[in-house]
PDB file of C-alpha atoms in Angstrom:
ATOM      1  CA  GLY L   1     -30.965   5.778 -44.781  1.00  0.00           C
ATOM      2  CA  ALA L   2     -27.426   5.625 -43.366  1.00  0.00           C
ATOM      3  CA  VAL L   3     -28.244   7.004 -39.923  1.00  0.00           C
ATOM      4  CA  VAL L   4     -25.732   7.070 -37.095  1.00  0.00           C
ATOM      5  CA  SER L   5     -26.871   7.814 -33.561  1.00  0.00           C
ATOM      6  CA  GLN L   6     -24.947   8.793 -30.468  1.00  0.00           C
ATOM      7  CA  HIS L   7     -25.983   8.461 -26.864  1.00  0.00           C
ATOM      8  CA  PRO L   8     -26.066  10.477 -24.777  1.00  0.00           C
ATOM      9  CA  SER L   9     -26.287  13.770 -26.618  1.00  0.00           C
ATOM     10  CA  ARG L  10     -25.129  15.652 -23.537  1.00  0.00           C
ATOM     11  CA  VAL L  11     -23.488  14.493 -20.338  1.00  0.00           C
ATOM     12  CA  ILE L  12     -22.198  16.306 -17.294  1.00  0.00           C
ATOM     13  CA  CYS L  13     -19.997  14.421 -14.875  1.00  0.00           C
ATOM     14  CA  LYS L  14     -17.755  15.023 -11.909  1.00  0.00           C
ATOM     15  CA  SER L  15     -14.000  15.022 -12.207  1.00  0.00           C
ATOM     16  CA  GLY L  16     -12.555  11.558 -11.678  1.00  0.00           C
ATOM     17  CA  THR L  17     -15.558   9.634 -12.948  1.00  0.00           C
ATOM     18  CA  SER L  18     -15.803   7.660 -16.196  1.00  0.00           C
ATOM     19  CA  VAL L  19     -18.237   8.344 -18.997  1.00  0.00           C
ATOM     20  CA  LYS L  20     -19.309   6.015 -21.800  1.00  0.00           C
ATOM     21  CA  ILE L  21     -20.520   7.315 -25.158  1.00  0.00           C
ATOM     22  CA  GLU L  22     -22.253   4.989 -27.611  1.00  0.00           C
ATOM     23  CA  CYS L  23     -22.178   5.224 -31.377  1.00  0.00           C
ATOM     24  CA  ARG L  24     -24.629   3.099 -33.358  1.00  0.00           C
ATOM     25  CA  SER L  25     -25.220   2.632 -37.054  1.00  0.00           C
ATOM     26  CA  LEU L  26     -28.980   2.211 -37.184  1.00  0.00           C
ATOM     27  CA  ASP L  27     -29.639   0.896 -40.665  1.00  0.00           C
ATOM     28  CA  PHE L  28     -26.331  -0.444 -41.906  1.00  0.00           C
ATOM     29  CA  GLN L  29     -23.383  -2.462 -40.742  1.00  0.00           C
ATOM     30  CA  ALA L  30     -20.169  -0.554 -40.232  1.00  0.00           C
ATOM     31  CA  THR L  31     -16.768  -1.937 -41.033  1.00  0.00           C
ATOM     32  CA  THR L  32     -15.037   0.957 -39.416  1.00  0.00           C
ATOM     33  CA  MET L  33     -16.010   3.645 -36.959  1.00  0.00           C
ATOM     34  CA  PHE L  34     -14.078   6.825 -36.333  1.00  0.00           C
ATOM     35  CA  TRP L  35     -14.044   8.931 -33.186  1.00  0.00           C
ATOM     36  CA  TYR L  36     -13.400  12.655 -33.411  1.00  0.00           C
ATOM     37  CA  ARG L  37     -13.059  15.437 -30.907  1.00  0.00           C
ATOM     38  CA  GLN L  38     -14.080  18.996 -31.707  1.00  0.00           C
ATOM     39  CA  PHE L  39     -12.886  22.000 -29.749  1.00  0.00           C
ATOM     40  CA  PRO L  40     -14.786  25.299 -29.897  1.00  0.00           C
ATOM     41  CA  LYS L  41     -14.259  27.028 -33.234  1.00  0.00           C
ATOM     42  CA  LYS L  42     -11.778  24.350 -34.218  1.00  0.00           C
ATOM     43  CA  SER L  43     -11.874  21.525 -36.684  1.00  0.00           C
ATOM     44  CA  LEU L  44     -12.683  17.918 -35.927  1.00  0.00           C
ATOM     45  CA  MET L  45      -9.590  16.061 -34.776  1.00  0.00           C
ATOM     46  CA  LEU L  46      -9.467  12.317 -35.379  1.00  0.00           C
ATOM     47  CA  MET L  47      -8.853  10.489 -32.120  1.00  0.00           C
ATOM     48  CA  ALA L  48      -8.989   6.868 -33.185  1.00  0.00           C
ATOM     49  CA  THR L  49     -10.173   4.411 -35.791  1.00  0.00           C
ATOM     50  CA  SER L  50     -11.927   1.263 -34.659  1.00  0.00           C
ATOM     51  CA  ASN L  51     -12.667  -1.896 -36.592  1.00  0.00           C
ATOM     52  CA  GLU L  52     -15.103  -4.504 -35.379  1.00  0.00           C
ATOM     53  CA  GLY L  53     -13.382  -7.240 -33.433  1.00  0.00           C
ATOM     54  CA  SER L  54      -9.952  -5.643 -33.338  1.00  0.00           C
ATOM     55  CA  LYS L  55      -8.111  -3.081 -31.269  1.00  0.00           C
ATOM     56  CA  ALA L  56      -8.584   0.554 -32.107  1.00  0.00           C
ATOM     57  CA  THR L  57      -5.824   2.527 -33.786  1.00  0.00           C
ATOM     58  CA  TYR L  58      -5.144   5.745 -31.916  1.00  0.00           C
ATOM     59  CA  GLU L  59      -3.780   8.948 -33.377  1.00  0.00           C
ATOM     60  CA  GLN L  60      -0.545  10.350 -32.083  1.00  0.00           C
ATOM     61  CA  GLY L  61      -1.027  12.190 -28.814  1.00  0.00           C
ATOM     62  CA  VAL L  62      -4.274  10.428 -27.867  1.00  0.00           C
ATOM     63  CA  GLU L  63      -3.990   8.429 -24.655  1.00  0.00           C
ATOM     64  CA  LYS L  64      -5.364   4.967 -25.302  1.00  0.00           C
ATOM     65  CA  ASP L  65      -5.703   4.228 -21.585  1.00  0.00           C
ATOM     66  CA  LYS L  66      -7.776   7.341 -21.085  1.00  0.00           C
ATOM     67  CA  PHE L  67     -10.008   7.023 -24.119  1.00  0.00           C
ATOM     68  CA  LEU L  68     -11.067   3.390 -24.278  1.00  0.00           C
ATOM     69  CA  ILE L  69     -12.705   2.315 -27.502  1.00  0.00           C
ATOM     70  CA  ASN L  70     -14.630  -0.911 -27.927  1.00  0.00           C
ATOM     71  CA  HIS L  71     -16.102  -1.904 -31.286  1.00  0.00           C
ATOM     72  CA  ALA L  72     -18.075  -4.916 -30.120  1.00  0.00           C
ATOM     73  CA  SER L  73     -20.304  -5.404 -33.133  1.00  0.00           C
ATOM     74  CA  LEU L  74     -20.820  -4.167 -36.678  1.00  0.00           C
ATOM     75  CA  THR L  75     -23.338  -1.618 -35.424  1.00  0.00           C
ATOM     76  CA  LEU L  76     -21.911  -0.411 -32.120  1.00  0.00           C
ATOM     77  CA  SER L  77     -18.768   1.296 -30.946  1.00  0.00           C
ATOM     78  CA  THR L  78     -18.259   2.838 -27.521  1.00  0.00           C
ATOM     79  CA  LEU L  79     -15.862   5.487 -26.279  1.00  0.00           C
ATOM     80  CA  THR L  80     -15.200   5.543 -22.547  1.00  0.00           C
ATOM     81  CA  VAL L  81     -13.491   8.566 -21.093  1.00  0.00           C
ATOM     82  CA  THR L  82     -11.846   7.250 -17.944  1.00  0.00           C
ATOM     83  CA  SER L  83     -11.081   9.388 -14.894  1.00  0.00           C
ATOM     84  CA  ALA L  84     -12.420  12.419 -16.683  1.00  0.00           C
ATOM     85  CA  HIS L  85     -11.003  15.858 -15.960  1.00  0.00           C
ATOM     86  CA  PRO L  86     -12.225  19.313 -16.970  1.00  0.00           C
ATOM     87  CA  GLU L  87      -9.763  19.420 -19.880  1.00  0.00           C
ATOM     88  CA  ASP L  88     -11.604  16.433 -21.371  1.00  0.00           C
ATOM     89  CA  SER L  89     -14.691  18.598 -21.785  1.00  0.00           C
ATOM     90  CA  SER L  90     -15.404  18.700 -25.485  1.00  0.00           C
ATOM     91  CA  PHE L  91     -17.724  17.683 -28.298  1.00  0.00           C
ATOM     92  CA  TYR L  92     -17.170  14.066 -29.336  1.00  0.00           C
ATOM     93  CA  ILE L  93     -18.359  12.903 -32.746  1.00  0.00           C
ATOM     94  CA  CYS L  94     -18.373   9.444 -34.257  1.00  0.00           C
ATOM     95  CA  SER L  95     -18.727   8.336 -37.843  1.00  0.00           C
ATOM     96  CA  ALA L  96     -19.189   4.982 -39.513  1.00  0.00           C
ATOM     97  CA  THR L  97     -18.161   3.503 -42.844  1.00  0.00           C
ATOM     98  CA  PRO L  98     -20.516   0.927 -44.372  1.00  0.00           C
ATOM     99  CA  LEU L  99     -19.544  -2.711 -44.704  1.00  0.00           C
ATOM    100  CA  GLY L 100     -17.888  -3.268 -48.040  1.00  0.00           C
ATOM    101  CA  GLY L 101     -16.111   0.054 -47.963  1.00  0.00           C
ATOM    102  CA  GLY L 102     -13.065  -1.521 -46.416  1.00  0.00           C
ATOM    103  CA  ARG L 103     -11.154   0.868 -44.243  1.00  0.00           C
ATOM    104  CA  ARG L 104     -11.546   3.736 -46.606  1.00  0.00           C
ATOM    105  CA  ALA L 105     -12.920   6.861 -45.026  1.00  0.00           C
ATOM    106  CA  ASP L 106     -14.391   8.469 -48.133  1.00  0.00           C
ATOM    107  CA  THR L 107     -17.875   7.256 -47.286  1.00  0.00           C
ATOM    108  CA  GLN L 108     -18.589   8.256 -43.723  1.00  0.00           C
ATOM    109  CA  TYR L 109     -21.875   8.839 -41.974  1.00  0.00           C
ATOM    110  CA  PHE L 110     -21.646  11.019 -38.905  1.00  0.00           C
ATOM    111  CA  GLY L 111     -23.438  10.945 -35.603  1.00  0.00           C
ATOM    112  CA  PRO L 112     -24.871  14.165 -34.136  1.00  0.00           C
ATOM    113  CA  GLY L 113     -22.190  14.362 -31.451  1.00  0.00           C
ATOM    114  CA  THR L 114     -22.032  14.198 -27.664  1.00  0.00           C
ATOM    115  CA  ARG L 115     -21.275  17.246 -25.537  1.00  0.00           C
ATOM    116  CA  LEU L 116     -19.224  16.223 -22.483  1.00  0.00           C
ATOM    117  CA  THR L 117     -18.795  18.635 -19.609  1.00  0.00           C
ATOM    118  CA  VAL L 118     -16.553  17.620 -16.725  1.00  0.00           C
ATOM    119  CA  LEU L 119     -16.973  19.654 -13.558  1.00  0.00           C
TER     120      LEU L 119
ATOM    121  CA  GLY O   1       1.563  16.958 -42.498  1.00  0.00           C
ATOM    122  CA  ASP O   2      -1.657  17.280 -44.408  1.00  0.00           C
ATOM    123  CA  SER O   3      -3.841  20.262 -43.526  1.00  0.00           C
ATOM    124  CA  VAL O   4      -6.926  22.186 -44.604  1.00  0.00           C
ATOM    125  CA  THR O   5      -7.446  25.911 -44.206  1.00  0.00           C
ATOM    126  CA  GLN O   6     -10.810  27.541 -44.729  1.00  0.00           C
ATOM    127  CA  MET O   7     -12.033  31.050 -44.291  1.00  0.00           C
ATOM    128  CA  GLU O   8     -13.122  32.066 -40.835  1.00  0.00           C
ATOM    129  CA  GLY O   9     -16.710  32.862 -40.233  1.00  0.00           C
ATOM    130  CA  PRO O  10     -19.294  33.653 -39.532  1.00  0.00           C
ATOM    131  CA  VAL O  11     -20.432  34.610 -42.981  1.00  0.00           C
ATOM    132  CA  THR O  12     -23.716  36.512 -43.069  1.00  0.00           C
ATOM    133  CA  LEU O  13     -25.575  36.898 -46.346  1.00  0.00           C
ATOM    134  CA  SER O  14     -28.996  37.959 -47.484  1.00  0.00           C
ATOM    135  CA  GLU O  15     -31.213  35.469 -49.238  1.00  0.00           C
ATOM    136  CA  GLU O  16     -30.367  35.036 -52.957  1.00  0.00           C
ATOM    137  CA  ALA O  17     -26.843  36.376 -52.491  1.00  0.00           C
ATOM    138  CA  PHE O  18     -23.820  34.634 -54.018  1.00  0.00           C
ATOM    139  CA  LEU O  19     -21.776  32.485 -51.660  1.00  0.00           C
ATOM    140  CA  THR O  20     -18.091  31.661 -51.720  1.00  0.00           C
ATOM    141  CA  ILE O  21     -16.311  29.867 -48.900  1.00  0.00           C
ATOM    142  CA  ASN O  22     -12.602  29.551 -49.551  1.00  0.00           C
ATOM    143  CA  CYS O  23     -10.705  26.368 -48.832  1.00  0.00           C
ATOM    144  CA  THR O  24      -7.054  25.566 -49.489  1.00  0.00           C
ATOM    145  CA  TYR O  25      -5.152  22.447 -48.627  1.00  0.00           C
ATOM    146  CA  THR O  26      -1.681  21.048 -48.121  1.00  0.00           C
ATOM    147  CA  ALA O  27      -1.191  17.389 -48.840  1.00  0.00           C
ATOM    148  CA  THR O  28       1.231  14.884 -50.222  1.00  0.00           C
ATOM    149  CA  GLY O  29       0.094  12.768 -53.084  1.00  0.00           C
ATOM    150  CA  TYR O  30      -3.361  13.098 -54.591  1.00  0.00           C
ATOM    151  CA  PRO O  31      -5.997  13.541 -51.904  1.00  0.00           C
ATOM    152  CA  SER O  32      -9.754  13.409 -52.344  1.00  0.00           C
ATOM    153  CA  LEU O  33     -11.511  16.628 -51.325  1.00  0.00           C
ATOM    154  CA  PHE O  34     -14.864  17.047 -49.603  1.00  0.00           C
ATOM    155  CA  TRP O  35     -17.339  19.586 -48.342  1.00  0.00           C
ATOM    156  CA  TYR O  36     -19.491  18.569 -45.393  1.00  0.00           C
ATOM    157  CA  VAL O  37     -22.422  20.512 -43.958  1.00  0.00           C
ATOM    158  CA  GLN O  38     -23.693  20.444 -40.399  1.00  0.00           C
ATOM    159  CA  TYR O  39     -27.185  21.753 -39.769  1.00  0.00           C
ATOM    160  CA  PRO O  40     -28.102  22.759 -36.211  1.00  0.00           C
ATOM    161  CA  GLY O  41     -28.480  19.736 -33.967  1.00  0.00           C
ATOM    162  CA  GLU O  42     -27.501  17.259 -36.674  1.00  0.00           C
ATOM    163  CA  GLY O  43     -24.427  15.298 -37.672  1.00  0.00           C
ATOM    164  CA  LEU O  44     -22.143  16.202 -40.544  1.00  0.00           C
ATOM    165  CA  GLN O  45     -23.500  15.315 -43.977  1.00  0.00           C
ATOM    166  CA  LEU O  46     -21.505  14.950 -47.143  1.00  0.00           C
ATOM    167  CA  LEU O  47     -22.380  17.861 -49.432  1.00  0.00           C
ATOM    168  CA  LEU O  48     -20.075  17.142 -52.367  1.00  0.00           C
ATOM    169  CA  LYS O  49     -16.731  15.677 -53.229  1.00  0.00           C
ATOM    170  CA  ALA O  50     -14.051  15.533 -55.929  1.00  0.00           C
ATOM    171  CA  THR O  51     -11.459  12.842 -56.262  1.00  0.00           C
ATOM    172  CA  LYS O  52      -9.017  14.209 -58.837  1.00  0.00           C
ATOM    173  CA  ALA O  53      -7.747  17.453 -60.285  1.00  0.00           C
ATOM    174  CA  ASP O  54     -10.248  19.516 -62.301  1.00  0.00           C
ATOM    175  CA  ASP O  55     -13.187  17.441 -61.049  1.00  0.00           C
ATOM    176  CA  LYS O  56     -16.210  19.503 -60.079  1.00  0.00           C
ATOM    177  CA  GLY O  57     -18.410  18.293 -57.271  1.00  0.00           C
ATOM    178  CA  SER O  58     -21.965  19.586 -57.135  1.00  0.00           C
ATOM    179  CA  ASN O  59     -25.073  19.075 -55.051  1.00  0.00           C
ATOM    180  CA  LYS O  60     -28.125  21.135 -54.051  1.00  0.00           C
ATOM    181  CA  GLY O  61     -26.865  24.096 -56.075  1.00  0.00           C
ATOM    182  CA  PHE O  62     -23.446  24.066 -54.428  1.00  0.00           C
ATOM    183  CA  GLU O  63     -20.309  23.545 -56.494  1.00  0.00           C
ATOM    184  CA  ALA O  64     -16.590  23.181 -55.876  1.00  0.00           C
ATOM    185  CA  THR O  65     -13.755  22.489 -58.314  1.00  0.00           C
ATOM    186  CA  TYR O  66     -10.583  20.625 -57.383  1.00  0.00           C
ATOM    187  CA  ARG O  67      -7.758  22.987 -58.387  1.00  0.00           C
ATOM    188  CA  LYS O  68      -4.424  21.277 -58.013  1.00  0.00           C
ATOM    189  CA  GLU O  69      -2.443  24.239 -59.296  1.00  0.00           C
ATOM    190  CA  THR O  70      -3.770  26.483 -56.533  1.00  0.00           C
ATOM    191  CA  THR O  71      -4.431  23.642 -54.034  1.00  0.00           C
ATOM    192  CA  SER O  72      -7.944  24.953 -53.571  1.00  0.00           C
ATOM    193  CA  PHE O  73     -11.492  23.643 -53.355  1.00  0.00           C
ATOM    194  CA  HIS O  74     -13.676  26.723 -52.900  1.00  0.00           C
ATOM    195  CA  LEU O  75     -17.378  26.221 -52.252  1.00  0.00           C
ATOM    196  CA  GLU O  76     -19.827  28.337 -54.259  1.00  0.00           C
ATOM    197  CA  LYS O  77     -23.550  28.760 -54.598  1.00  0.00           C
ATOM    198  CA  GLY O  78     -25.234  31.247 -56.866  1.00  0.00           C
ATOM    199  CA  SER O  79     -28.260  32.026 -54.711  1.00  0.00           C
ATOM    200  CA  VAL O  80     -28.378  31.061 -51.073  1.00  0.00           C
ATOM    201  CA  GLN O  81     -31.524  30.365 -49.093  1.00  0.00           C
ATOM    202  CA  VAL O  82     -32.294  30.711 -45.410  1.00  0.00           C
ATOM    203  CA  SER O  83     -32.273  26.923 -45.199  1.00  0.00           C
ATOM    204  CA  ASP O  84     -28.594  26.925 -46.190  1.00  0.00           C
ATOM    205  CA  SER O  85     -27.687  28.365 -42.789  1.00  0.00           C
ATOM    206  CA  ALA O  86     -25.285  25.816 -41.305  1.00  0.00           C
ATOM    207  CA  VAL O  87     -21.629  25.129 -40.633  1.00  0.00           C
ATOM    208  CA  TYR O  88     -19.583  24.048 -43.650  1.00  0.00           C
ATOM    209  CA  PHE O  89     -16.439  21.957 -43.343  1.00  0.00           C
ATOM    210  CA  CYS O  90     -13.828  21.457 -46.022  1.00  0.00           C
ATOM    211  CA  ALA O  91     -11.913  18.186 -45.712  1.00  0.00           C
ATOM    212  CA  LEU O  92      -9.443  15.934 -47.434  1.00  0.00           C
ATOM    213  CA  ILE O  93      -8.606  12.268 -47.279  1.00  0.00           C
ATOM    214  CA  ASN O  94      -5.024  11.366 -47.787  1.00  0.00           C
ATOM    215  CA  THR O  95      -3.790   8.978 -50.396  1.00  0.00           C
ATOM    216  CA  GLY O  96      -4.160   5.943 -48.123  1.00  0.00           C
ATOM    217  CA  GLY O  97      -7.847   6.729 -47.675  1.00  0.00           C
ATOM    218  CA  PHE O  98      -7.891   6.087 -43.950  1.00  0.00           C
ATOM    219  CA  LYS O  99      -7.839   9.461 -42.297  1.00  0.00           C
ATOM    220  CA  THR O 100      -9.951  12.590 -42.859  1.00  0.00           C
ATOM    221  CA  ILE O 101      -8.412  15.997 -42.218  1.00  0.00           C
ATOM    222  CA  PHE O 102     -10.967  18.735 -41.567  1.00  0.00           C
ATOM    223  CA  GLY O 103     -10.824  22.483 -41.796  1.00  0.00           C
ATOM    224  CA  ALA O 104     -12.069  24.548 -38.859  1.00  0.00           C
ATOM    225  CA  GLY O 105     -15.533  25.032 -40.310  1.00  0.00           C
ATOM    226  CA  THR O 106     -17.292  28.168 -41.532  1.00  0.00           C
ATOM    227  CA  ARG O 107     -20.630  29.170 -40.095  1.00  0.00           C
ATOM    228  CA  LEU O 108     -23.065  30.637 -42.616  1.00  0.00           C
ATOM    229  CA  PHE O 109     -26.061  32.731 -41.647  1.00  0.00           C
ATOM    230  CA  VAL O 110     -28.577  33.583 -44.351  1.00  0.00           C
ATOM    231  CA  LYS O 111     -31.078  36.328 -43.576  1.00  0.00           C
ATOM    232  CA  ALA O 112     -34.496  36.509 -45.166  1.00  0.00           C
TER     233      ALA O 112
END
């Protein structure tokens, strides 16, 4: 159990276009979903924390107008990279915390990640 | 700020060899410490965790002990298998419990 999916797994887009990445908890309801970005040979960097029905909380240095996060339901959060540029190319990973865990992050289930390449 | 440092990889071992992946941390307060594993093509999975000093987390033959005096949480396994080949991430959650700080990850290759 506790499966988190991401779609798409890979996406290639042209500079200036927008890309939407979906994160779904398949067999549980998620109070909180986290979005991370991973650079090659680097650790996962938390971008934002989203709670269902409320605005996402962005980490310092992350542009909220560029990385739009919508947590529309207890099983779905989306990350939209707007006006993508080559420097946005990266591996984006989401995770979800089950309902009842509050906002604590010590129980997280991770998606397999989405590889974004911006040409 | 809080940070996690783990040994750079890749680490290449023969099957049944002893594994140690070093991890040290810097944090205020009393963080919880974690090891996650990422198998090829899959998401991160929690391998083990420890929530207070001197706790030992263990799972699937892996162990790590929360050492507050040395701010370390080294991962060990007595006899690795080919199926242990993966990327291992050390992580901490700060006292508030809202944000996970990850190390850079260590790739492990186990040869038959």
